[in-house]
PDB file of C-alpha atoms in Angstrom:
ATOM      1  CA  UNK A 226     -20.351 -10.715  64.634  1.00 60.00           C
ATOM      2  CA  UNK A 227     -16.907 -10.577  63.029  1.00 65.00           C
ATOM      3  CA  UNK A 228     -16.045  -8.024  60.386  1.00 84.00           C
ATOM      4  CA  UNK A 229     -14.818 -10.681  57.941  1.00 96.00           C
ATOM      5  CA  UNK A 230     -16.947 -13.716  57.126  1.00 97.00           C
ATOM      6  CA  UNK A 231     -15.466 -17.209  57.120  1.00 97.00           C
ATOM      7  CA  UNK A 232     -17.193 -20.596  56.983  1.00 98.00           C
ATOM      8  CA  UNK A 233     -17.460 -22.101  60.449  1.00 97.00           C
ATOM      9  CA  UNK A 234     -15.966 -25.389  59.363  1.00 97.00           C
ATOM     10  CA  UNK A 235     -14.409 -27.204  56.438  1.00 98.00           C
ATOM     11  CA  UNK A 236     -13.122 -30.735  56.131  1.00 97.00           C
ATOM     12  CA  UNK A 237     -11.049 -32.869  53.834  1.00 96.00           C
ATOM     13  CA  UNK A 238      -9.270 -36.187  53.638  1.00 97.00           C
ATOM     14  CA  UNK A 239      -5.504 -36.580  53.788  1.00 97.00           C
ATOM     15  CA  UNK A 240      -3.918 -35.685  50.471  1.00 97.00           C
ATOM     16  CA  UNK A 241      -6.866 -33.605  49.303  1.00 97.00           C
ATOM     17  CA  UNK A 242      -7.007 -29.825  48.901  1.00 97.00           C
ATOM     18  CA  UNK A 243      -9.336 -27.458  50.684  1.00 98.00           C
ATOM     19  CA  UNK A 244     -10.052 -23.751  50.375  1.00 98.00           C
ATOM     20  CA  UNK A 245     -11.205 -21.412  53.125  1.00 98.00           C
ATOM     21  CA  UNK A 246     -12.885 -18.195  52.053  1.00 98.00           C
ATOM     22  CA  UNK A 247     -12.788 -14.856  53.835  1.00 98.00           C
ATOM     23  CA  UNK A 248     -15.302 -12.269  52.673  1.00 98.00           C
ATOM     24  CA  UNK A 249     -15.000  -8.629  53.594  1.00 97.00           C
ATOM     25  CA  UNK A 250     -16.008  -5.362  51.982  1.00 95.00           C
ATOM     26  CA  UNK A 251     -14.596  -2.664  49.754  1.00 93.00           C
ATOM     27  CA  UNK A 252     -13.362  -0.960  52.943  1.00 93.00           C
ATOM     28  CA  UNK A 253     -11.017  -3.765  53.916  1.00 94.00           C
ATOM     29  CA  UNK A 254     -10.242  -6.870  51.844  1.00 95.00           C
ATOM     30  CA  UNK A 255     -11.324  -5.227  48.606  1.00 95.00           C
ATOM     31  CA  UNK A 256      -9.185  -2.133  49.007  1.00 92.00           C
ATOM     32  CA  UNK A 257      -5.884  -3.469  50.288  1.00 93.00           C
ATOM     33  CA  UNK A 258      -3.580  -6.353  49.460  1.00 94.00           C
ATOM     34  CA  UNK A 259      -2.970  -6.697  53.181  1.00 94.00           C
ATOM     35  CA  UNK A 260      -4.698  -9.937  54.090  1.00 96.00           C
ATOM     36  CA  UNK A 261      -2.993 -12.364  56.435  1.00 97.00           C
ATOM     37  CA  UNK A 262      -3.904 -15.864  57.601  1.00 98.00           C
ATOM     38  CA  UNK A 263      -3.221 -17.546  60.939  1.00 98.00           C
ATOM     39  CA  UNK A 264      -3.251 -21.165  62.047  1.00 98.00           C
ATOM     40  CA  UNK A 265      -4.161 -21.915  65.648  1.00 98.00           C
ATOM     41  CA  UNK A 266      -3.962 -25.311  67.298  1.00 98.00           C
ATOM     42  CA  UNK A 267      -5.935 -25.863  70.517  1.00 96.00           C
ATOM     43  CA  UNK A 268      -4.382 -24.128  73.490  1.00 95.00           C
ATOM     44  CA  UNK A 269      -1.671 -22.513  71.377  1.00 97.00           C
ATOM     45  CA  UNK A 270      -0.982 -19.032  70.105  1.00 98.00           C
ATOM     46  CA  UNK A 271      -1.814 -18.311  66.469  1.00 98.00           C
ATOM     47  CA  UNK A 272       0.902 -18.703  63.830  1.00 98.00           C
ATOM     48  CA  UNK A 273       1.327 -16.521  60.751  1.00 98.00           C
ATOM     49  CA  UNK A 274       0.885 -18.634  57.612  1.00 98.00           C
ATOM     50  CA  UNK A 275       0.269 -16.080  54.841  1.00 98.00           C
ATOM     51  CA  UNK A 276       0.793 -12.316  54.638  1.00 96.00           C
ATOM     52  CA  UNK A 277       0.073  -9.699  51.973  1.00 95.00           C
ATOM     53  CA  UNK A 278      -2.542 -12.027  50.443  1.00 96.00           C
ATOM     54  CA  UNK A 279      -0.193 -14.656  49.050  1.00 97.00           C
ATOM     55  CA  UNK A 280       3.266 -14.486  50.625  1.00 96.00           C
ATOM     56  CA  UNK A 281       4.567 -17.234  52.888  1.00 97.00           C
ATOM     57  CA  UNK A 282       6.920 -16.596  55.798  1.00 96.00           C
ATOM     58  CA  UNK A 283      10.084 -18.626  55.841  1.00 95.00           C
ATOM     59  CA  UNK A 284       9.406 -22.072  57.253  1.00 95.00           C
ATOM     60  CA  UNK A 285       5.764 -22.292  56.219  1.00 97.00           C
ATOM     61  CA  UNK A 286       5.048 -25.198  53.916  1.00 97.00           C
ATOM     62  CA  UNK A 287       4.398 -24.400  50.260  1.00 96.00           C
ATOM     63  CA  UNK A 288       1.232 -26.485  50.613  1.00 98.00           C
ATOM     64  CA  UNK A 289      -0.302 -23.274  51.968  1.00 98.00           C
ATOM     65  CA  UNK A 290      -1.225 -20.603  49.445  1.00 98.00           C
ATOM     66  CA  UNK A 291      -3.342 -17.471  49.426  1.00 98.00           C
ATOM     67  CA  UNK A 292      -5.232 -15.454  46.867  1.00 97.00           C
ATOM     68  CA  UNK A 293      -7.787 -12.673  46.577  1.00 97.00           C
ATOM     69  CA  UNK A 294     -10.561 -11.706  44.206  1.00 97.00           C
ATOM     70  CA  UNK A 295     -12.580  -8.587  44.854  1.00 96.00           C
ATOM     71  CA  UNK A 296     -13.764  -8.551  48.454  1.00 97.00           C
ATOM     72  CA  UNK A 297     -12.946 -12.216  49.086  1.00 98.00           C
ATOM     73  CA  UNK A 298      -9.614 -13.697  50.085  1.00 98.00           C
ATOM     74  CA  UNK A 299      -8.912 -17.411  50.127  1.00 98.00           C
ATOM     75  CA  UNK A 300      -6.516 -19.801  51.803  1.00 98.00           C
ATOM     76  CA  UNK A 301      -5.827 -23.077  50.027  1.00 98.00           C
ATOM     77  CA  UNK A 302      -4.147 -26.027  51.683  1.00 98.00           C
ATOM     78  CA  UNK A 303      -3.035 -28.761  49.322  1.00 97.00           C
ATOM     79  CA  UNK A 304      -1.947 -32.289  50.205  1.00 97.00           C
ATOM     80  CA  UNK A 305      -3.835 -32.177  53.512  1.00 97.00           C
ATOM     81  CA  UNK A 306      -2.018 -33.675  56.455  1.00 97.00           C
ATOM     82  CA  UNK A 307      -3.261 -34.594  59.904  1.00 97.00           C
ATOM     83  CA  UNK A 308      -1.260 -31.780  61.486  1.00 97.00           C
ATOM     84  CA  UNK A 309      -3.143 -29.224  59.394  1.00 98.00           C
ATOM     85  CA  UNK A 310      -6.209 -29.811  61.577  1.00 98.00           C
ATOM     86  CA  UNK A 311      -6.604 -26.485  63.383  1.00 98.00           C
ATOM     87  CA  UNK A 312      -8.541 -23.235  63.410  1.00 98.00           C
ATOM     88  CA  UNK A 313      -7.716 -20.716  60.693  1.00 98.00           C
ATOM     89  CA  UNK A 314      -8.291 -16.979  60.866  1.00 98.00           C
ATOM     90  CA  UNK A 315      -8.082 -14.337  58.186  1.00 98.00           C
ATOM     91  CA  UNK A 316      -7.190 -10.756  58.977  1.00 97.00           C
ATOM     92  CA  UNK A 317      -7.208  -7.589  56.900  1.00 96.00           C
ATOM     93  CA  UNK A 318      -6.079  -4.007  57.102  1.00 94.00           C
ATOM     94  CA  UNK A 319      -9.213  -1.855  57.184  1.00 93.00           C
ATOM     95  CA  UNK A 320      -8.004   1.700  56.708  1.00 89.00           C
ATOM     96  CA  UNK A 321      -6.564   4.318  59.032  1.00 84.00           C
ATOM     97  CA  UNK A 322      -9.680   4.523  61.193  1.00 85.00           C
ATOM     98  CA  UNK A 323     -10.530   0.880  61.942  1.00 86.00           C
ATOM     99  CA  UNK A 324      -7.030  -0.475  61.207  1.00 89.00           C
ATOM    100  CA  UNK A 325      -7.469  -4.236  61.721  1.00 94.00           C
ATOM    101  CA  UNK A 326     -10.344  -6.711  61.332  1.00 96.00           C
ATOM    102  CA  UNK A 327     -10.371 -10.472  61.842  1.00 97.00           C
ATOM    103  CA  UNK A 328     -12.585 -13.187  60.466  1.00 97.00           C
ATOM    104  CA  UNK A 329     -14.588 -15.368  62.797  1.00 96.00           C
ATOM    105  CA  UNK A 330     -12.380 -18.384  62.200  1.00 97.00           C
ATOM    106  CA  UNK A 331     -12.761 -21.713  60.393  1.00 98.00           C
ATOM    107  CA  UNK A 332     -12.271 -25.099  61.997  1.00 98.00           C
ATOM    108  CA  UNK A 333     -10.491 -27.469  59.621  1.00 98.00           C
ATOM    109  CA  UNK A 334     -11.068 -31.162  60.217  1.00 97.00           C
ATOM    110  CA  UNK A 335      -8.848 -33.717  58.491  1.00 97.00           C
ATOM    111  CA  UNK A 336     -10.998 -36.799  58.122  1.00 93.00           C
TER     112      UNK A 336
ATOM    113  CA  UNK B1141      15.631 -16.034  68.955  1.00 95.00           C
ATOM    114  CA  UNK B1142      12.776 -13.570  68.928  1.00 96.00           C
ATOM    115  CA  UNK B1143      10.550 -14.218  71.917  1.00 97.00           C
ATOM    116  CA  UNK B1144       7.616 -12.591  73.671  1.00 98.00           C
ATOM    117  CA  UNK B1145       6.945 -13.702  77.239  1.00 98.00           C
ATOM    118  CA  UNK B1146       3.742 -12.592  78.932  1.00 98.00           C
ATOM    119  CA  UNK B1147       2.779 -12.330  82.572  1.00 98.00           C
ATOM    120  CA  UNK B1148       0.735 -14.977  84.335  1.00 97.00           C
ATOM    121  CA  UNK B1149      -2.965 -15.597  84.624  1.00 98.00           C
ATOM    122  CA  UNK B1150      -5.129 -13.116  86.515  1.00 98.00           C
ATOM    123  CA  UNK B1151      -8.483 -13.324  88.276  1.00 98.00           C
ATOM    124  CA  UNK B1152     -10.307 -10.033  88.717  1.00 98.00           C
ATOM    125  CA  UNK B1153     -13.644  -8.870  90.014  1.00 98.00           C
ATOM    126  CA  UNK B1154     -16.063  -6.908  87.845  1.00 97.00           C
ATOM    127  CA  UNK B1155     -15.185  -3.230  87.819  1.00 97.00           C
ATOM    128  CA  UNK B1156     -11.504  -3.809  88.523  1.00 98.00           C
ATOM    129  CA  UNK B1157      -8.553  -3.267  86.190  1.00 98.00           C
ATOM    130  CA  UNK B1158      -5.920  -5.659  84.917  1.00 98.00           C
ATOM    131  CA  UNK B1159      -2.447  -4.963  83.560  1.00 98.00           C
ATOM    132  CA  UNK B1160      -0.770  -7.589  81.386  1.00 98.00           C
ATOM    133  CA  UNK B1161       2.896  -7.414  80.472  1.00 98.00           C
ATOM    134  CA  UNK B1162       4.791  -8.696  77.452  1.00 98.00           C
ATOM    135  CA  UNK B1163       8.575  -8.845  77.624  1.00 98.00           C
ATOM    136  CA  UNK B1164      10.412  -8.929  74.300  1.00 98.00           C
ATOM    137  CA  UNK B1165      13.826 -10.368  73.576  1.00 97.00           C
ATOM    138  CA  UNK B1166      15.978 -11.342  70.629  1.00 97.00           C
ATOM    139  CA  UNK B1167      15.515  -8.183  68.555  1.00 97.00           C
ATOM    140  CA  UNK B1168      15.658  -4.390  68.749  1.00 96.00           C
ATOM    141  CA  UNK B1169      12.600  -3.642  70.890  1.00 96.00           C
ATOM    142  CA  UNK B1170      12.026  -0.126  69.580  1.00 95.00           C
ATOM    143  CA  UNK B1171      12.064  -1.114  65.904  1.00 94.00           C
ATOM    144  CA  UNK B1172       8.824  -3.104  65.725  1.00 95.00           C
ATOM    145  CA  UNK B1173       5.286  -2.093  66.592  1.00 95.00           C
ATOM    146  CA  UNK B1174       3.387  -4.359  68.991  1.00 96.00           C
ATOM    147  CA  UNK B1175      -0.282  -5.351  68.871  1.00 97.00           C
ATOM    148  CA  UNK B1176      -2.666  -6.768  71.461  1.00 98.00           C
ATOM    149  CA  UNK B1177      -5.255  -9.354  70.439  1.00 98.00           C
ATOM    150  CA  UNK B1178      -7.703 -11.174  72.672  1.00 98.00           C
ATOM    151  CA  UNK B1179      -9.690 -14.395  72.395  1.00 98.00           C
ATOM    152  CA  UNK B1180     -12.708 -15.177  74.540  1.00 97.00           C
ATOM    153  CA  UNK B1181     -13.266 -18.845  75.440  1.00 96.00           C
ATOM    154  CA  UNK B1182     -14.289 -20.779  72.339  1.00 95.00           C
ATOM    155  CA  UNK B1183     -14.403 -17.584  70.290  1.00 96.00           C
ATOM    156  CA  UNK B1184     -12.355 -15.924  67.575  1.00 96.00           C
ATOM    157  CA  UNK B1185      -9.557 -13.388  67.608  1.00 97.00           C
ATOM    158  CA  UNK B1186     -10.277  -9.747  68.358  1.00 97.00           C
ATOM    159  CA  UNK B1187      -7.807  -6.924  67.704  1.00 96.00           C
ATOM    160  CA  UNK B1188      -7.474  -4.435  70.552  1.00 97.00           C
ATOM    161  CA  UNK B1189      -4.801  -1.985  69.508  1.00 95.00           C
ATOM    162  CA  UNK B1190      -1.211  -1.180  68.626  1.00 94.00           C
ATOM    163  CA  UNK B1191       1.694   0.602  70.283  1.00 95.00           C
ATOM    164  CA  UNK B1192       4.910   2.014  68.875  1.00 94.00           C
ATOM    165  CA  UNK B1193       7.563   0.950  71.406  1.00 95.00           C
ATOM    166  CA  UNK B1194       9.849   3.716  70.214  1.00 93.00           C
ATOM    167  CA  UNK B1195       7.730   6.814  70.748  1.00 92.00           C
ATOM    168  CA  UNK B1196       4.868   5.267  72.694  1.00 94.00           C
ATOM    169  CA  UNK B1197       2.147   6.326  70.240  1.00 94.00           C
ATOM    170  CA  UNK B1198      -0.923   4.139  70.249  1.00 95.00           C
ATOM    171  CA  UNK B1199      -4.095   3.391  68.297  1.00 94.00           C
ATOM    172  CA  UNK B1200      -6.961   1.481  69.846  1.00 95.00           C
ATOM    173  CA  UNK B1201      -9.930  -0.369  68.414  1.00 95.00           C
ATOM    174  CA  UNK B1202     -13.045   1.742  68.813  1.00 94.00           C
ATOM    175  CA  UNK B1203     -14.628  -0.925  71.010  1.00 94.00           C
ATOM    176  CA  UNK B1204     -11.945  -0.445  73.667  1.00 96.00           C
ATOM    177  CA  UNK B1205     -11.473   3.317  73.470  1.00 95.00           C
ATOM    178  CA  UNK B1206     -11.572   4.781  76.959  1.00 96.00           C
ATOM    179  CA  UNK B1207     -11.001   1.442  78.678  1.00 97.00           C
ATOM    180  CA  UNK B1208      -7.634   0.295  77.351  1.00 98.00           C
ATOM    181  CA  UNK B1209      -4.196   1.799  77.808  1.00 98.00           C
ATOM    182  CA  UNK B1210      -1.067   0.453  76.158  1.00 98.00           C
ATOM    183  CA  UNK B1211       2.323   1.556  77.424  1.00 98.00           C
ATOM    184  CA  UNK B1212       5.923   0.492  77.153  1.00 98.00           C
ATOM    185  CA  UNK B1213       9.143   0.491  79.151  1.00 98.00           C
ATOM    186  CA  UNK B1214      12.135   0.640  76.839  1.00 97.00           C
ATOM    187  CA  UNK B1215      14.558  -0.058  79.695  1.00 97.00           C
ATOM    188  CA  UNK B1216      13.105  -3.538  80.131  1.00 97.00           C
ATOM    189  CA  UNK B1217      11.818  -4.109  76.564  1.00 98.00           C
ATOM    190  CA  UNK B1218       8.332  -4.618  77.913  1.00 98.00           C
ATOM    191  CA  UNK B1219       4.936  -3.511  76.675  1.00 98.00           C
ATOM    192  CA  UNK B1220       1.857  -3.376  78.865  1.00 98.00           C
ATOM    193  CA  UNK B1221      -1.871  -3.542  78.234  1.00 98.00           C
ATOM    194  CA  UNK B1222      -4.200  -2.271  80.937  1.00 98.00           C
ATOM    195  CA  UNK B1223      -7.935  -2.820  80.669  1.00 98.00           C
ATOM    196  CA  UNK B1224     -10.239  -1.101  83.133  1.00 98.00           C
ATOM    197  CA  UNK B1225     -13.888  -1.413  84.224  1.00 97.00           C
ATOM    198  CA  UNK B1226     -13.711  -5.142  83.677  1.00 98.00           C
ATOM    199  CA  UNK B1227     -16.881  -7.130  83.048  1.00 97.00           C
ATOM    200  CA  UNK B1228     -17.505 -10.833  82.606  1.00 97.00           C
ATOM    201  CA  UNK B1229     -17.341 -10.467  78.823  1.00 97.00           C
ATOM    202  CA  UNK B1230     -13.686  -9.468  79.156  1.00 98.00           C
ATOM    203  CA  UNK B1231     -12.800 -12.997  80.256  1.00 98.00           C
ATOM    204  CA  UNK B1232     -10.355 -14.040  77.559  1.00 98.00           C
ATOM    205  CA  UNK B1233      -6.809 -14.955  76.666  1.00 98.00           C
ATOM    206  CA  UNK B1234      -4.878 -11.802  75.866  1.00 98.00           C
ATOM    207  CA  UNK B1235      -1.988 -12.014  73.407  1.00 98.00           C
ATOM    208  CA  UNK B1236       0.737  -9.585  72.482  1.00 98.00           C
ATOM    209  CA  UNK B1237       1.960  -9.977  68.905  1.00 98.00           C
ATOM    210  CA  UNK B1238       4.802  -8.224  67.153  1.00 97.00           C
ATOM    211  CA  UNK B1239       4.590  -6.752  63.688  1.00 95.00           C
ATOM    212  CA  UNK B1240       6.297  -9.085  61.210  1.00 93.00           C
ATOM    213  CA  UNK B1241       8.052  -6.232  59.456  1.00 90.00           C
ATOM    214  CA  UNK B1242       9.310  -2.859  60.529  1.00 88.00           C
ATOM    215  CA  UNK B1243       6.674  -0.252  59.700  1.00 85.00           C
ATOM    216  CA  UNK B1244       6.565   3.498  60.128  1.00 78.00           C
ATOM    217  CA  UNK B1245       3.155   4.278  61.610  1.00 77.00           C
ATOM    218  CA  UNK B1246       0.311   2.716  63.573  1.00 71.00           C
ATOM    219  CA  UNK B1247      -1.283   1.964  60.193  1.00 77.00           C
ATOM    220  CA  UNK B1248       0.853  -1.150  59.981  1.00 81.00           C
ATOM    221  CA  UNK B1249      -0.254  -4.073  57.829  1.00 88.00           C
ATOM    222  CA  UNK B1250      -1.790  -6.664  60.188  1.00 90.00           C
ATOM    223  CA  UNK B1251       0.998  -9.231  60.016  1.00 95.00           C
ATOM    224  CA  UNK B1252       1.641 -10.628  63.474  1.00 96.00           C
ATOM    225  CA  UNK B1253       4.690 -12.740  64.200  1.00 96.00           C
ATOM    226  CA  UNK B1254       5.714 -13.822  66.737  1.00 97.00           C
ATOM    227  CA  UNK B1255       3.006 -14.007  69.389  1.00 98.00           C
ATOM    228  CA  UNK B1256       3.291 -14.225  73.131  1.00 98.00           C
ATOM    229  CA  UNK B1257       2.076 -17.349  74.880  1.00 98.00           C
ATOM    230  CA  UNK B1258      -1.120 -15.641  76.010  1.00 98.00           C
ATOM    231  CA  UNK B1259      -2.413 -14.520  79.395  1.00 98.00           C
ATOM    232  CA  UNK B1260      -5.764 -15.744  80.688  1.00 98.00           C
ATOM    233  CA  UNK B1261      -7.759 -13.023  82.404  1.00 98.00           C
ATOM    234  CA  UNK B1262     -10.827 -14.246  84.249  1.00 98.00           C
ATOM    235  CA  UNK B1263     -13.420 -11.730  85.411  1.00 98.00           C
ATOM    236  CA  UNK B1264     -15.703 -13.187  88.047  1.00 96.00           C
ATOM    237  CA  UNK B1265     -17.413 -12.065  91.198  1.00 94.00           C
TER     238      UNK B1265
END
């Protein structure tokens, strides 16, 4: 069982928006603005899409955005495109003892 | 460009050890901490630990304490991850991943970019 809870799957049609939630606790997501999100296509290494809750690395489309409220972080993808179909993982800093926790991953299907 | 190139696939018997390498290029090797993350077949990502390539200090996930050792060779800009007492559940793709920003301790924010291509380790009798 993963430390952070994500829905197993979400889906949307091209052009629509979807949101993936990532629920942790007051020891990780709730205490630090250090949530990151990764996109992983089959057979490929993960790619950093969002860091520090809502910041986008250079080169990542502005269709990807992140937010946080309490113990839950969210990734929103607007204007869904076929190439967005992938697995998405959230990750959070969890203090100096545990350090890093991942979510279980969410499979995004573009219908 | 910044690149991490990992060693090739390994097949090991239960009880054995495996050592995976990750060679960095395109940046100052000693300036950025390196993480190891693994992914079992069809499963999610699991953080294993972090190493400071400059001083060699490490922090490991509790689950792997006593079984994992992360080291580095600054002369070749390479980090290593050795996992011992292998069991079937250790069958996974192992990734090295660099910290996105320069940080000053093993309590780095978990922001991994870039990643290596992954190394499949299969544990089977």
